[in-house]
Amino acid sequence: MELVVCNSKSARTRGAASGFPNDVIEEILSRLDAQSVMRCKCVCKSWLSLITHPSFKHRHLKNQVPGALLRAGNLSRAFSFHVNDNGNHRFWSHPFPNDYMNHPVVMENLNLNVIVFGCENGVICFSYGNVVYLWNPAIRKMKKFLSPSPPSPCPMRHLYGLGYHTLTDDFKVVGIPPMKTGGVGFYFDNNFKKGNLVGVYSLRGPSSWKTLEMPDLFFSDPNCANHQTAFCSFVLNGFIHWLVYYGREIEETVLESLGIVAFDMSTEVFKLINSPPSLRGLEAYTAIRMFDLSGCLSLLTFKRPGLIDMWVMKEYGVSDSWTKHFSLNLSKSFVPFPTDYDFMYPLGRYSNGDLLLHGGDVFYLYNSKCNRVEYLCPGFFVMQFATYVESVFLS
Amino acid sequence: MSSSSTTTTTTRLLMLKASDGVTFEVEEAVATKLGAINNMVEEEGSEDLICLPNVNGKFLGMVLEWCKKHANNNTNSDKGNDEVNKWWDKEFVMDLDQNTLYHLLMAADYLSGTELVDLLTEKVASMIRGKKVEEIRETFKIKSDFLPGQEEEIRKKNSWAFE
């Protein structure tokens, strides 16, 4: 018996140029860096229409190597980036966008700092004073708008979160003013307090904030009067997440419990997700990063000296499903140089399992394949960390 | 190159026939690295002969050579495999001339050899990365079909990308 392979690919229309079918060309173009993609728009009409098609940015994103955005803890006027491409490490930095599109980031007031609130699909959300910026450094595109309400006196500040909503092909920014009470709780911003007015900004929508009222996330527990968020927002499953410390004050500025506030970008509803039960008290302050492990919401926690745990929420939103996925003792991994674990802590995790570590002004990498700590390069104090991937979103 | 008679395990052999009549006898484990053949084997069961009217013998031979290397390397269970495959892939695409690269990619795409398509599209991408528009057009024999002024318009919007 004879069989003939004659699939749908046999008789496809060829692209007008170069002889390859259009989806092969799209695959080729989606492997390029953002700058090359922008240049390829000029090659011919068919390439231009492939690149400007709404689906292209997603295919391009999928083919890029994820990296990290590192915001230095001083008033440095740049963002730093790191990419770990199969052992090839690349660090670079990008000055704040003050030179194009008539959108200067005003830097004359040194009391103000640029604060990063999230990074999603290559677009960084940061605030400076009362202006919110969405910036894609790879294609030098920026959008800016005013915060949803007038700024509160320093050091109080608005909290933001950035998400990309797939259904509407749009970026959503959530802006939450602080809600401080006098006296007790002076240290806490209390953004998620019941009744607080929250702004939601959709980039494609009207250029104004839609106002929502914060529900009672903490079930009116009098012990939860104060809470404080930490670190950048993180997106998974169509939800924007913030790590939040709440509950009784067990020491000055130290709150008892750790939770995750989640905002559903489709229904625009907030909810509170509990952390693993063992992360309470001072232990809670060792939770340093949310990340995505095969589609599950996960936490990276750290305890001196050199103890790193990973927690995975097997079933999204179900607190009982937190499972300790992985424990690592840095002092038991192979370190080919003398070092002091006391000062080494993880900044974040790469999708291949490697960890970016920081210690004594040096960046290290924990190589998960070889269970080995490797020296990367001299570093700097990192105030904020987010995952970053080059993209052509926002173009 | 076509079949291996040294293996002692009894693996099924498939007969593949290219557009120019050249036939290849290959182990099923090798041929099923190609999605199109894998689907056929799964759906139709045993066949004596599989005809591939869109690939000629030269390029089918090259595709199968790649499949064979990867099938063999994957059966060895040591950790260095990834490295071996990567090294071998690099060699495989290094000296491909543009005509061969074109036909090979068309063949891999037709046969749904996903990993091979990845390798070859990456190779083509490396010929575009960082190049000027004029160089890209020349390499791929593309004629600009923009109306006068259209291209300048696009350039102006992202002038930094052309510096």
PDB file of C-alpha atoms in Angstrom, chain A residues 1-7 9-12 14 16-21 23-24 27-29 31-36 38-48 86 137-141 369, chain B residues 17 36 40 44 47-54 79 83 86 102 105-106 109-110 112 118 121-122 124-125 128-131 133 136-137 140 142-146 150-151 154-155 158 160-162:
ATOM      1  CA  MET A   1       0.000   0.000   0.000  1.00  0.00           C
ATOM      2  CA  GLU A   2       1.201   3.477  -0.817  1.00  0.00           C
ATOM      3  CA  LEU A   3       0.454   6.629   1.124  1.00  0.00           C
ATOM      4  CA  VAL A   4       1.021  10.200   0.034  1.00  0.00           C
ATOM      5  CA  VAL A   5       1.815  12.994   2.452  1.00  0.00           C
ATOM      6  CA  CYS A   6      -0.235  15.830   1.067  1.00  0.00           C
ATOM      7  CA  ASN A   7      -1.012  18.065   4.030  1.00  0.00           C
ATOM      8  CA  LYS A   9       0.975  22.892   3.746  1.00  0.00           C
ATOM      9  CA  SER A  10       1.442  21.533   0.219  1.00  0.00           C
ATOM     10  CA  ALA A  11      -0.617  24.129  -1.551  1.00  0.00           C
ATOM     11  CA  ARG A  12      -0.186  27.254   0.505  1.00  0.00           C
ATOM     12  CA  ARG A  14       3.670  31.874  -1.000  1.00  0.00           C
ATOM     13  CA  ALA A  16       4.934  37.928  -2.146  1.00  0.00           C
ATOM     14  CA  ALA A  17       8.616  38.062  -1.388  1.00  0.00           C
ATOM     15  CA  SER A  18      11.466  35.710  -0.561  1.00  0.00           C
ATOM     16  CA  GLY A  19       9.514  32.586  -1.602  1.00  0.00           C
ATOM     17  CA  PHE A  20       8.723  31.399   1.924  1.00  0.00           C
ATOM     18  CA  PRO A  21       5.100  30.903   2.983  1.00  0.00           C
ATOM     19  CA  ASP A  23       3.798  31.733   8.409  1.00  0.00           C
ATOM     20  CA  VAL A  24       7.430  30.726   7.911  1.00  0.00           C
ATOM     21  CA  GLU A  27       8.251  32.677  12.469  1.00  0.00           C
ATOM     22  CA  ILE A  28      11.565  34.078  11.184  1.00  0.00           C
ATOM     23  CA  LEU A  29      10.637  37.693  11.989  1.00  0.00           C
ATOM     24  CA  ARG A  31      12.837  35.537  16.351  1.00  0.00           C
ATOM     25  CA  LEU A  32      14.411  38.936  15.785  1.00  0.00           C
ATOM     26  CA  ASP A  33      15.242  41.541  18.404  1.00  0.00           C
ATOM     27  CA  ALA A  34      12.756  44.422  18.619  1.00  0.00           C
ATOM     28  CA  GLN A  35      14.980  46.883  16.778  1.00  0.00           C
ATOM     29  CA  SER A  36      15.446  44.540  13.815  1.00  0.00           C
ATOM     30  CA  MET A  38      11.081  47.734  13.505  1.00  0.00           C
ATOM     31  CA  ARG A  39      13.545  47.898  10.635  1.00  0.00           C
ATOM     32  CA  CYS A  40      11.946  44.967   8.808  1.00  0.00           C
ATOM     33  CA  LYS A  41       8.694  46.927   8.560  1.00  0.00           C
ATOM     34  CA  CYS A  42      10.425  48.791   5.738  1.00  0.00           C
ATOM     35  CA  VAL A  43      11.436  45.767   3.653  1.00  0.00           C
ATOM     36  CA  CYS A  44       8.169  45.228   1.760  1.00  0.00           C
ATOM     37  CA  LYS A  45       4.410  45.462   2.161  1.00  0.00           C
ATOM     38  CA  SER A  46       3.869  41.817   3.093  1.00  0.00           C
ATOM     39  CA  TRP A  47       6.485  41.966   5.881  1.00  0.00           C
ATOM     40  CA  LEU A  48       4.923  45.201   7.126  1.00  0.00           C
ATOM     41  CA  ASN A  86      21.536  29.475  28.158  1.00  0.00           C
ATOM     42  CA  PRO A 137      12.485  50.540  26.143  1.00  0.00           C
ATOM     43  CA  ALA A 138      13.076  48.020  23.326  1.00  0.00           C
ATOM     44  CA  ILE A 139      11.042  50.041  20.818  1.00  0.00           C
ATOM     45  CA  ARG A 140      11.264  53.395  22.631  1.00  0.00           C
ATOM     46  CA  LYS A 141       7.538  53.795  22.984  1.00  0.00           C
ATOM     47  CA  LYS A 369      21.327  22.217  36.519  1.00  0.00           C
TER      48      LYS A 369
ATOM     49  CA  LYS B  17       9.856   8.050  -1.364  1.00  0.00           C
ATOM     50  CA  ALA B  36       3.637  14.687   9.220  1.00  0.00           C
ATOM     51  CA  MET B  40       0.432   9.166   9.392  1.00  0.00           C
ATOM     52  CA  GLU B  44      -2.945   4.687   9.404  1.00  0.00           C
ATOM     53  CA  GLU B  47       2.435   1.318   5.575  1.00  0.00           C
ATOM     54  CA  ASP B  48       4.845  -0.127   3.099  1.00  0.00           C
ATOM     55  CA  LEU B  49       5.658   3.108   1.395  1.00  0.00           C
ATOM     56  CA  ILE B  50       5.150   6.776   2.209  1.00  0.00           C
ATOM     57  CA  CYS B  51       5.323   9.146  -0.763  1.00  0.00           C
ATOM     58  CA  LEU B  52       6.497  12.701  -0.266  1.00  0.00           C
ATOM     59  CA  PRO B  53       5.757  14.506  -3.532  1.00  0.00           C
ATOM     60  CA  ASN B  54       6.885  17.917  -2.242  1.00  0.00           C
ATOM     61  CA  LYS B  79      23.175  14.859  30.587  1.00  0.00           C
ATOM     62  CA  GLU B  83      25.157  20.097  24.455  1.00  0.00           C
ATOM     63  CA  LYS B  86      23.409  21.944  20.093  1.00  0.00           C
ATOM     64  CA  TYR B 102      15.555  27.636   1.487  1.00  0.00           C
ATOM     65  CA  LEU B 105      13.328  24.890   5.466  1.00  0.00           C
ATOM     66  CA  MET B 106      10.509  24.345   2.975  1.00  0.00           C
ATOM     67  CA  ASP B 109       7.989  22.901   7.218  1.00  0.00           C
ATOM     68  CA  TYR B 110       6.110  20.575   4.850  1.00  0.00           C
ATOM     69  CA  SER B 112       6.210  19.400  10.217  1.00  0.00           C
ATOM     70  CA  ASP B 118      13.086  26.156  14.744  1.00  0.00           C
ATOM     71  CA  THR B 121      14.208  29.797  10.966  1.00  0.00           C
ATOM     72  CA  GLU B 122      16.711  30.831  13.646  1.00  0.00           C
ATOM     73  CA  VAL B 124      17.514  32.736   8.617  1.00  0.00           C
ATOM     74  CA  ALA B 125      16.790  35.219  11.424  1.00  0.00           C
ATOM     75  CA  ILE B 128      18.513  39.494   9.123  1.00  0.00           C
ATOM     76  CA  ARG B 129      19.501  40.592  12.624  1.00  0.00           C
ATOM     77  CA  GLY B 130      21.263  43.938  12.656  1.00  0.00           C
ATOM     78  CA  LYS B 131      21.236  44.243   8.852  1.00  0.00           C
ATOM     79  CA  VAL B 133      16.922  47.176   4.953  1.00  0.00           C
ATOM     80  CA  ILE B 136      17.980  42.304   3.681  1.00  0.00           C
ATOM     81  CA  ARG B 137      16.246  42.961   0.363  1.00  0.00           C
ATOM     82  CA  PHE B 140      16.363  37.558   0.023  1.00  0.00           C
ATOM     83  CA  ILE B 142      12.922  41.147  -2.319  1.00  0.00           C
ATOM     84  CA  LYS B 143      11.788  44.180  -4.299  1.00  0.00           C
ATOM     85  CA  SER B 144      10.294  47.080  -2.365  1.00  0.00           C
ATOM     86  CA  ASP B 145       6.635  47.390  -3.348  1.00  0.00           C
ATOM     87  CA  PHE B 146       5.902  50.516  -1.319  1.00  0.00           C
ATOM     88  CA  GLN B 150       5.434  55.244   2.125  1.00  0.00           C
ATOM     89  CA  GLU B 151       8.759  53.796   3.196  1.00  0.00           C
ATOM     90  CA  ILE B 154       7.574  54.301   8.259  1.00  0.00           C
ATOM     91  CA  ARG B 155      11.244  55.151   8.702  1.00  0.00           C
ATOM     92  CA  ASN B 158      11.085  54.854  14.189  1.00  0.00           C
ATOM     93  CA  TRP B 160      16.218  55.425  15.878  1.00  0.00           C
ATOM     94  CA  ALA B 161      15.903  51.869  14.584  1.00  0.00           C
ATOM     95  CA  PHE B 162      17.754  52.772  11.402  1.00  0.00           C
TER      96      PHE B 162
END
